[in-house]
Coordinates of C-alpha atoms and ligand atoms in Angstrom, one line a residue:
M830 CA 22.6 13.8 -7.6
A831 CA 26.3 14.4 -6.8
D832 CA 27.9 13.3 -3.4
T833 CA 30.7 15.8 -2.8
D834 CA 33.1 15.7 -0.3
K835 CA 31.4 18.5 1.8
S836 CA 29.5 18.1 4.7
A837 CA 27.8 20.1 7.5
T838 CA 28.8 20.0 11.0
L839 CA 26.0 19.8 13.9
T840 CA 27.1 20.0 17.2
I841 CA 24.8 19.1 20.1
D842 CA 25.3 19.1 24.2
G843 CA 28.9 19.1 22.9
A844 CA 28.8 16.0 20.5
S845 CA 29.6 16.5 16.7
Y846 CA 27.5 15.1 13.7
D847 CA 29.0 15.6 10.1
L848 CA 25.9 15.8 7.6
P849 CA 26.8 14.9 4.3
I850 CA 26.0 17.7 1.3
L851 CA 24.6 16.4 -1.9
S852 CA 24.7 19.1 -5.0
P853 CA 22.0 18.3 -7.7
T854 CA 22.2 19.2 -11.4
A855 CA 20.3 22.9 -10.3
G856 CA 19.0 24.2 -7.1
P857 CA 20.5 24.6 -4.1
D858 CA 22.6 21.7 -2.2
V859 CA 20.6 19.3 -0.2
L860 CA 21.7 18.2 3.7
D861 CA 21.7 14.9 4.0
I862 CA 19.8 14.4 7.4
R863 CA 18.7 10.7 6.7
K864 CA 20.8 9.0 9.4
L865 CA 20.3 12.4 11.8
Y866 CA 17.7 10.8 14.0
G867 CA 19.8 7.6 14.3
Q868 CA 23.1 9.6 14.9
A869 CA 22.1 12.2 17.2
G870 CA 18.4 10.9 18.3
V871 CA 17.0 14.7 17.0
F872 CA 14.4 15.3 14.6
T873 CA 14.4 18.2 12.2
Y874 CA 10.9 20.1 12.1
D875 CA 9.5 21.7 8.8
P876 CA 5.6 21.2 8.6
G877 CA 5.3 23.1 5.4
F878 CA 8.5 21.6 3.8
T879 CA 9.6 25.0 3.0
S880 CA 13.2 23.8 3.7
T881 CA 12.9 20.2 2.8
A882 CA 13.5 17.9 0.0
S883 CA 10.9 15.0 0.1
C884 CA 12.7 13.1 -3.1
E885 CA 15.1 13.2 -5.5
S886 CA 14.0 13.7 -9.2
T887 CA 14.9 14.3 -12.5
I888 CA 11.7 15.3 -14.3
T889 CA 10.7 19.1 -13.5
F890 CA 12.8 21.5 -12.0
I891 CA 11.7 25.6 -10.8
D892 CA 14.0 28.2 -10.5
G893 CA 12.0 30.6 -8.4
V894 CA 14.1 33.4 -8.6
K895 CA 14.9 33.4 -12.1
G896 CA 10.8 32.4 -12.9
E897 CA 12.3 29.3 -14.6
L898 CA 10.2 25.9 -15.1
L899 CA 11.9 23.1 -16.9
H900 CA 10.4 19.7 -18.0
R901 CA 13.2 17.7 -18.6
G902 CA 15.5 20.4 -19.1
Y903 CA 13.2 22.1 -21.5
P904 CA 11.7 25.3 -20.7
I905 CA 7.8 25.6 -20.6
D906 CA 7.7 28.6 -22.7
Q907 CA 9.3 26.7 -25.3
L908 CA 7.3 23.6 -24.8
A909 CA 4.1 25.8 -24.7
G910 CA 5.3 27.5 -28.3
K911 CA 6.6 24.8 -29.9
S912 CA 5.4 21.1 -28.7
H913 CA 1.7 20.1 -27.8
Y914 CA 0.1 18.1 -24.5
L915 CA 0.9 14.4 -25.7
E916 CA 4.6 15.4 -27.0
V917 CA 5.0 16.7 -23.5
C918 CA 3.5 13.4 -21.8
F919 CA 6.1 11.3 -23.8
L920 CA 8.3 13.5 -22.5
L921 CA 7.8 13.7 -18.8
L922 CA 6.8 10.0 -19.0
Y923 CA 10.0 8.8 -20.6
G924 CA 12.7 11.6 -20.0
N925 CA 13.3 12.7 -23.9
L926 CA 11.2 14.2 -26.6
P927 CA 9.8 11.4 -28.9
T928 CA 10.9 10.6 -32.5
A929 CA 7.8 11.0 -35.5
A930 CA 7.5 7.4 -35.2
E931 CA 7.8 7.0 -31.3
L932 CA 5.2 9.6 -31.1
E933 CA 2.9 8.4 -33.8
K934 CA 2.7 5.3 -31.8
F935 CA 2.5 6.9 -28.5
E936 CA -0.8 9.1 -29.6
D937 CA -2.1 6.3 -31.1
T938 CA -2.0 4.4 -27.7
V939 CA -3.4 6.7 -26.2
T940 CA -6.2 7.6 -28.3
R941 CA -7.3 4.0 -28.1
H942 CA -7.7 3.9 -24.6
T943 CA -9.9 6.6 -24.2
M944 CA -13.2 5.0 -23.8
L945 CA -14.4 4.3 -20.1
H946 CA -15.6 0.8 -19.0
E947 CA -19.4 0.6 -19.9
Q948 CA -20.3 -0.2 -16.2
M949 CA -18.7 2.9 -15.1
Y950 CA -21.5 4.8 -16.5
N951 CA -24.0 3.6 -13.8
F952 CA -21.1 4.6 -11.5
F953 CA -21.8 8.0 -12.5
R954 CA -25.6 7.9 -12.3
G955 CA -25.3 7.4 -8.5
F956 CA -24.2 11.1 -7.8
R957 CA -26.6 14.0 -7.4
R958 CA -26.6 16.0 -10.6
D959 CA -25.8 18.7 -8.5
A960 CA -22.3 17.2 -7.1
H961 CA -19.2 19.0 -7.8
P962 CA -17.4 17.6 -11.1
M963 CA -14.2 17.4 -8.6
A964 CA -16.2 15.0 -5.9
I965 CA -17.1 12.7 -9.1
M966 CA -13.5 12.5 -10.3
T967 CA -12.2 11.7 -6.9
G968 CA -14.9 8.7 -6.9
V969 CA -14.4 7.8 -10.3
V970 CA -11.0 7.7 -10.8
G971 CA -10.6 5.7 -7.6
A972 CA -13.2 3.4 -8.5
M973 CA -11.2 2.6 -11.5
S974 CA -9.3 0.0 -9.1
A975 CA -12.7 -1.7 -9.3
F976 CA -12.8 -2.0 -13.1
Y977 CA -9.2 -2.3 -14.2
H978 CA -7.7 -5.2 -12.3
D979 CA -5.4 -6.1 -15.1
S980 CA -3.6 -2.7 -14.4
T981 CA -3.3 -2.6 -10.6
D982 CA -0.1 -4.6 -9.8
I983 CA 2.9 -2.1 -9.0
T984 CA 5.5 -4.5 -9.3
D985 CA 4.7 -5.4 -12.8
P986 CA 6.6 -2.7 -15.2
H987 CA 4.2 -3.9 -18.2
Q988 CA 0.8 -3.0 -15.4
R989 CA 2.4 0.3 -14.4
E990 CA 2.9 1.4 -18.2
V991 CA -0.9 0.1 -18.8
A992 CA -2.4 1.9 -15.6
S993 CA -0.4 5.2 -16.8
I994 CA -1.4 5.0 -20.5
R995 CA -5.1 4.2 -19.1
L996 CA -5.4 7.2 -16.8
I997 CA -3.8 9.8 -19.3
A998 CA -6.4 8.7 -22.0
K999 CA -9.5 8.3 -19.5
M1000 CA -9.2 11.6 -17.6
P1001 CA -10.6 13.7 -20.4
T1002 CA -13.5 11.4 -20.8
I1003 CA -14.0 11.1 -17.3
A1004 CA -13.9 15.1 -17.0
A1005 CA -16.2 15.7 -19.9
M1006 CA -18.8 12.8 -18.6
A1007 CA -18.9 15.0 -15.4
Y1008 CA -19.5 18.3 -16.8
K1009 CA -22.1 16.6 -19.0
Y1010 CA -23.8 14.7 -15.9
S1011 CA -23.7 17.9 -14.2
I1012 CA -25.7 20.0 -16.9
G1013 CA -28.3 16.8 -17.6
Q1014 CA -26.8 16.3 -21.3
P1015 CA -26.1 12.8 -22.6
F1016 CA -22.6 11.9 -22.3
V1017 CA -20.6 11.9 -25.5
Y1018 CA -18.1 9.1 -26.5
P1019 CA -14.6 9.8 -27.5
R1020 CA -13.7 9.7 -30.9
N1021 CA -10.3 8.0 -32.5
D1022 CA -10.6 10.7 -35.5
L1023 CA -9.6 13.7 -33.1
D1024 CA -6.9 15.0 -31.2
Y1025 CA -6.4 14.7 -27.6
S1026 CA -7.7 18.3 -26.8
S1027 CA -10.2 18.4 -29.8
N1028 CA -11.9 15.4 -28.4
F1029 CA -12.2 16.8 -25.0
L1030 CA -13.9 19.8 -26.4
N1031 CA -16.3 17.6 -28.5
M1032 CA -17.0 15.6 -25.4
C1033 CA -17.9 18.6 -23.6
F1034 CA -20.0 20.7 -25.8
S1035 CA -21.2 18.5 -28.7
V1036 CA -25.0 17.2 -28.3
P1037 CA -26.6 14.6 -30.4
A1038 CA -29.1 17.1 -32.0
E1039 CA -26.8 18.7 -34.5
D1040 CA -23.3 18.4 -35.8
Y1041 CA -20.4 20.2 -33.6
V1042 CA -17.2 21.4 -35.1
V1043 CA -14.2 21.8 -32.7
N1044 CA -12.7 25.5 -33.3
P1045 CA -8.9 24.8 -33.8
I1046 CA -8.0 27.8 -32.3
L1047 CA -9.6 26.8 -29.3
A1048 CA -8.2 23.5 -29.5
R1049 CA -4.9 24.9 -29.7
A1050 CA -5.6 27.3 -26.3
M1051 CA -7.3 24.2 -24.5
D1052 CA -3.9 22.0 -25.5
R1053 CA -1.7 24.9 -24.1
I1054 CA -3.6 24.8 -20.7
F1055 CA -3.3 21.3 -20.4
T1056 CA 0.5 21.7 -21.2
L1057 CA 1.0 24.6 -18.7
H1058 CA -0.3 22.5 -16.1
A1059 CA 1.2 19.2 -16.8
D1060 CA 3.9 19.0 -13.8
H1061 CA 5.4 21.2 -11.1
E1062 CA 8.1 19.3 -9.0
Q1063 CA 7.0 18.3 -5.6
N1064 CA 3.6 20.5 -5.2
A1065 CA 1.1 19.4 -2.7
S1066 CA -0.9 16.9 -4.9
T1067 CA 2.2 15.2 -6.2
S1068 CA 3.6 14.9 -3.0
T1069 CA 0.5 13.3 -1.8
V1070 CA 0.6 10.8 -4.7
R1071 CA 4.0 9.9 -3.8
L1072 CA 2.9 9.7 -0.2
A1073 CA 0.4 7.0 -1.1
S1074 CA 2.2 5.3 -3.7
S1075 CA 4.9 4.7 -0.8
S1076 CA 2.6 2.1 0.9
G1077 CA 2.3 0.2 -2.5
A1078 CA -1.3 1.5 -3.2
N1079 CA -2.6 1.0 -6.6
P1080 CA -2.2 3.6 -9.4
F1081 CA -5.8 4.5 -9.2
A1082 CA -6.0 5.2 -5.8
C1083 CA -2.8 7.3 -5.8
I1084 CA -4.1 9.3 -8.5
A1085 CA -7.6 9.8 -6.7
A1086 CA -5.7 11.1 -3.8
G1087 CA -3.8 13.6 -5.7
I1088 CA -7.0 14.6 -7.4
A1089 CA -8.5 15.2 -3.7
C1090 CA -5.6 17.0 -2.5
L1091 CA -5.8 19.3 -6.0
W1092 CA -9.2 20.3 -5.0
G1093 CA -7.9 22.9 -2.1
P1094 CA -8.4 26.4 -2.9
A1095 CA -4.8 27.4 -2.0
H1096 CA -3.9 24.5 -4.7
G1097 CA -5.5 23.6 -7.6
G1098 CA -9.1 24.8 -6.4
A1099 CA -7.3 28.8 -7.0
N1100 CA -8.5 29.0 -10.4
Q1101 CA -12.3 28.5 -9.3
A1102 CA -11.8 30.5 -6.5
C1103 CA -9.9 33.3 -8.7
L1104 CA -12.7 33.6 -11.1
E1105 CA -15.8 33.9 -8.5
M1106 CA -13.1 36.6 -6.8
L1107 CA -12.7 38.6 -10.2
K1108 CA -16.7 38.2 -10.5
E1109 CA -17.1 39.4 -6.9
I1110 CA -15.1 42.3 -7.2
G1111 CA -16.8 43.1 -10.5
S1112 CA -15.3 46.3 -11.7
V1113 CA -12.2 48.0 -11.7
D1114 CA -13.2 50.9 -9.2
R1115 CA -13.9 48.1 -6.4
I1116 CA -10.4 46.8 -6.7
P1117 CA -8.7 48.9 -3.9
E1118 CA -11.3 47.3 -1.8
F1119 CA -10.2 43.9 -2.3
I1120 CA -6.6 44.8 -2.4
A1121 CA -7.1 46.3 1.3
R1122 CA -8.8 43.2 2.4
A1123 CA -5.9 41.1 1.0
K1124 CA -3.5 43.3 3.0
D1125 CA -5.4 43.4 6.3
K1126 CA -4.3 40.7 8.7
N1127 CA -7.3 40.2 10.2
D1128 CA -9.2 39.5 7.3
P1129 CA -8.5 35.5 6.0
F1130 CA -9.2 37.2 2.5
R1131 CA -6.3 36.4 -0.2
L1132 CA -6.1 37.2 -3.7
M1133 CA -6.6 34.1 -5.1
G1134 CA -4.6 33.5 -8.5
F1135 CA -1.6 35.5 -6.4
G1136 CA 1.6 34.3 -4.8
H1137 CA 3.4 30.9 -5.0
R1138 CA 5.4 28.8 -2.5
V1139 CA 8.6 28.6 -5.0
Y1140 CA 8.0 31.4 -7.5
K1141 CA 9.2 34.6 -6.3
N1142 CA 9.6 36.9 -9.3
F1143 CA 7.0 35.4 -11.6
D1144 CA 5.3 32.2 -12.7
P1145 CA 6.4 31.6 -16.0
R1146 CA 3.2 29.7 -16.9
A1147 CA 1.1 32.7 -16.1
T1148 CA 3.1 34.8 -18.5
V1149 CA 2.2 32.5 -21.3
M1150 CA -1.3 32.2 -20.2
K1151 CA -2.1 35.8 -20.2
Q1152 CA -1.1 35.9 -23.9
S1153 CA -3.3 32.9 -24.6
A1154 CA -6.1 35.1 -22.7
D1155 CA -5.7 37.6 -25.1
E1156 CA -5.3 35.5 -28.3
V1157 CA -8.7 33.6 -27.1
L1158 CA -10.9 36.4 -26.2
E1159 CA -10.3 38.2 -29.2
L1160 CA -11.1 35.3 -31.3
L1161 CA -14.4 35.0 -29.7
G1162 CA -14.8 38.7 -30.0
V1163 CA -14.9 39.0 -26.2
E1164 CA -11.7 40.9 -26.0
N1165 CA -13.6 43.5 -24.0
N1166 CA -14.4 40.9 -21.4
P1167 CA -15.3 42.8 -18.4
I1168 CA -13.7 40.0 -16.0
L1169 CA -10.5 40.2 -18.2
A1170 CA -10.2 44.2 -17.7
V1171 CA -10.7 43.6 -13.8
A1172 CA -8.1 41.1 -14.0
K1173 CA -5.4 42.9 -16.0
E1174 CA -6.2 46.0 -13.3
L1175 CA -6.0 44.0 -10.5
E1176 CA -2.8 42.8 -11.7
Q1177 CA -1.3 46.1 -12.3
Q1178 CA -2.3 47.6 -8.9
A1179 CA -1.4 44.6 -6.9
L1180 CA 2.1 44.6 -8.4
A1181 CA 2.1 48.1 -7.8
D1182 CA 1.8 47.8 -4.1
P1183 CA 4.5 48.0 -1.9
Y1184 CA 2.8 44.7 0.3
F1185 CA 2.6 42.6 -2.9
A1186 CA 6.3 43.4 -4.0
E1187 CA 7.7 43.1 -0.3
K1188 CA 5.9 39.7 -0.1
K1189 CA 6.7 38.8 -3.6
L1190 CA 3.3 38.3 -4.5
F1191 CA 2.2 38.1 -8.2
P1192 CA 0.0 36.1 -10.4
N1193 CA 0.5 32.5 -10.9
V1194 CA -0.8 29.8 -13.2
D1195 CA -4.5 30.2 -12.0
F1196 CA -5.1 33.8 -11.9
Y1197 CA -5.7 33.8 -15.9
S1198 CA -6.6 30.3 -16.7
G1199 CA -10.3 30.8 -15.4
V1200 CA -10.7 33.8 -17.8
I1201 CA -10.0 31.5 -20.8
L1202 CA -11.8 28.7 -19.6
E1203 CA -15.1 30.7 -19.0
A1204 CA -14.6 32.4 -22.1
M1205 CA -14.3 29.2 -23.9
G1206 CA -17.7 28.3 -22.3
F1207 CA -16.8 26.0 -18.8
P1208 CA -18.9 26.6 -15.8
T1209 CA -15.8 27.4 -12.8
S1210 CA -16.9 24.2 -11.5
M1211 CA -15.1 22.7 -14.3
F1212 CA -11.8 24.8 -14.0
T1213 CA -10.2 22.5 -11.3
P1214 CA -11.1 19.1 -13.1
I1215 CA -9.0 20.5 -16.2
F1216 CA -6.1 21.3 -14.0
A1217 CA -6.6 17.4 -12.7
L1218 CA -7.0 16.0 -16.0
S1219 CA -3.4 18.3 -17.1
R1220 CA -1.8 17.0 -14.1
T1221 CA -2.5 13.5 -14.2
V1222 CA 0.7 13.0 -16.5
G1223 CA 2.9 14.6 -13.7
W1224 CA 1.5 12.7 -11.1
I1225 CA 1.8 9.3 -13.0
S1226 CA 5.4 10.1 -14.2
Q1227 CA 6.4 11.1 -10.6
W1228 CA 4.5 7.8 -9.4
K1229 CA 6.6 5.9 -11.8
E1230 CA 9.7 7.6 -11.0
Q1231 CA 9.4 6.9 -7.2
L1232 CA 8.4 2.9 -7.8
G1233 CA 11.3 2.6 -10.0
D1234 CA 13.9 3.8 -7.2
P1235 CA 15.3 0.8 -5.6
G1236 CA 15.9 2.7 -2.3
M1237 CA 12.0 3.6 -2.0
K1238 CA 10.5 3.6 1.6
I1239 CA 7.1 4.1 3.0
G1240 CA 7.0 7.4 3.8
R1241 CA 6.5 8.1 7.5
P1242 CA 7.1 11.5 9.0
R1243 CA 7.6 11.9 12.5
Q1244 CA 6.4 14.7 14.7
L1245 CA 7.1 17.6 17.4
Y1246 CA 4.9 16.2 20.1
N1247 CA 3.7 18.7 22.7
G1248 CA 0.6 16.7 23.9
E1249 CA -0.1 15.3 27.7
S1250 CA 2.8 13.0 29.3
L1251 CA 2.0 9.6 30.3
R1252 CA -0.9 9.2 32.5
D1253 CA -3.5 7.0 34.1
Y1254 CA -7.2 6.4 33.6
S1255 CA -9.4 8.2 35.7
D1256 CA -12.8 6.5 36.2
I1257 CA -16.0 8.3 35.5
E1258 CA -17.2 9.0 39.3
N1259 CA -13.4 10.5 39.7
R1260 CA -13.5 13.2 37.0
Ligands
LIG2417 C1 -0.9 26.2 -7.6 O1 3.5 24.3 -5.4 C2 2.4 24.3 -6.5 O2 3.8 24.2 -7.6 C3 1.2 24.8 -6.8 C4 1.2 24.9 -8.1 C5 1.3 23.9 -9.2 O3 1.4 24.3 -10.4 O4 1.1 22.6 -8.6 O5 1.7 25.9 -8.7 C6 -0.5 25.0 -8.3 O6 -1.3 25.8 -6.0 C7 -0.6 27.6 -7.5 C8 -0.9 28.5 -5.9 C9 -2.7 28.5 -6.3 N1 -3.1 29.1 -4.8 C10 -3.5 30.8 -5.1 O7 -3.6 31.0 -5.8 C11 -4.0 30.6 -3.6 C12 -4.0 32.2 -3.1 N2 -2.3 32.2 -2.7 C13 -2.0 31.7 -1.4 O8 -2.8 30.7 -0.5 C14 -0.5 31.5 -1.0 O9 0.1 32.2 -1.7 C15 0.0 30.1 -1.5 C16 -0.9 29.2 -1.0 C17 0.1 29.7 -3.3 C18 1.8 30.2 -1.1 O10 1.5 30.2 0.3 P1 2.9 30.2 0.7 O11 4.3 30.0 0.5 O12 2.9 29.2 2.2 O13 3.2 31.5 1.7 P2 2.5 31.9 3.0 O14 1.0 31.6 3.2 O15 3.4 31.6 4.2 O16 2.2 33.7 2.6 C19 3.5 34.4 2.9 C20 2.8 35.9 3.1 C21 1.9 35.5 4.5 O17 2.1 36.7 4.9 P3 2.6 36.7 6.3 O18 2.1 35.7 7.1 O19 4.3 36.6 5.8 O20 2.4 38.4 6.8 O21 2.4 36.3 2.0 C22 1.0 36.9 2.3 C23 0.8 35.7 3.5 O22 -0.7 36.2 4.5 N3 -0.2 35.9 1.1 C24 -1.1 36.4 0.5 C25 -1.3 35.6 -0.8 N4 -0.3 34.8 -0.7 C26 0.4 34.6 0.3 N5 -1.4 37.7 1.0 C27 -2.7 38.0 0.5 N6 -3.0 37.5 -1.0 C28 -2.4 36.1 -1.3 N7 -2.8 35.4 -2.5

């Protein structure tokens, strides 16, 4: 971040305050208000953080107007087309693309951390079979701080590294176990001879009763979904992880907080909600009815998978995801999938509607991912756990970056108070 000699002058009741302007590598200039309250005795007010930079970061950048998403400077379409998830994990964690030797060592390290402490299998068995997998993941990941005491000391760089690898490595195992538990099938252990995405599909879909061979094209599609969800600046769940981490909480507790936040239908839960919406629409002739509901101010219904706080023209991830949807469904021989047909027609009709154009609403990352995941055999309840699995590297990278900032302070926002003024307690007989 470049300090500039530029500043803004704020005048309140005749007094003037100079606020420094900071110029980033990319994106809008930033008004530094860190000393505002101390100097002027006023707060700023921005409850949805629509105009607020909560931190300084070097990991991911989004240009919402151009529809650009960069991870350490590399555009997402290039990474999705030429890289793979574990290489993107290395990039997000350490800042540069790995050499061949670095990548081999990193992938081997992750592979050797995919097993879960055997006693955690008992933990799983305490849940109801019909528990939502996100409830299980929130609980199990938080409980990792009860099993991996040797990687909870955030002041120890080595322990931070071990915790990072453990979380990236074990999330597929935990997500797959949550799925197996929900369908009453036995857990499948990870295998070191399979790549990350193939291993996840094998843990989800293989059964002891017969051999299971992972389809390499589905593994590639799974890997691309992981890559497209890896990190996304200071979204709600990443901001939750940063805020939790600012108190010094251990990494497993912080990531569990991120999983909990991601679950919401306005955020990561949108992929499940979107597919359920597409199924409710059911056929293209019912699309106008749902578009009308989405536009009706008196109807809380929103088109799930549409809109974004930052992207105002298109979500580059959705573009890649739509291509993948066509490839996967053709491979599976379900290119005539009625849900995909509804999704494509809904996109066309919404994008042609002035309401969505004016409000800059268009498909986001969650719009097509559910179509692919369902075609691959996942129930809708597994969509957000897969998003959480993918985003763990983003949460962890941002967590490590914040802990490495010597200027880190505990996050403690203030408020605009409009409650009662001071008043004395009244005894119950006087009320
Ligand atoms: C993710 O932040 C991230 O980066 C998140 C994410 C990531 O990778 O981490 O990209 C992942 O969460 C993607 C978003 C998934 N959510 C959904 O698909 C749910 C549906 N979308 C909306 O809930 C909404 O668009 C948000 C939450 C995504 C963005 O909300 P904003 O930026 O706060 O916008 P808003 O709610 O203020 O809406 C602006 C206007 C409103 O109308 P007015 O009050 O101005 O008249 O647009 C309308 C909204 O009513 N609007 C929609 C709409 N989304 C916004 N109208 C119909 N359908 C929608 N989907």
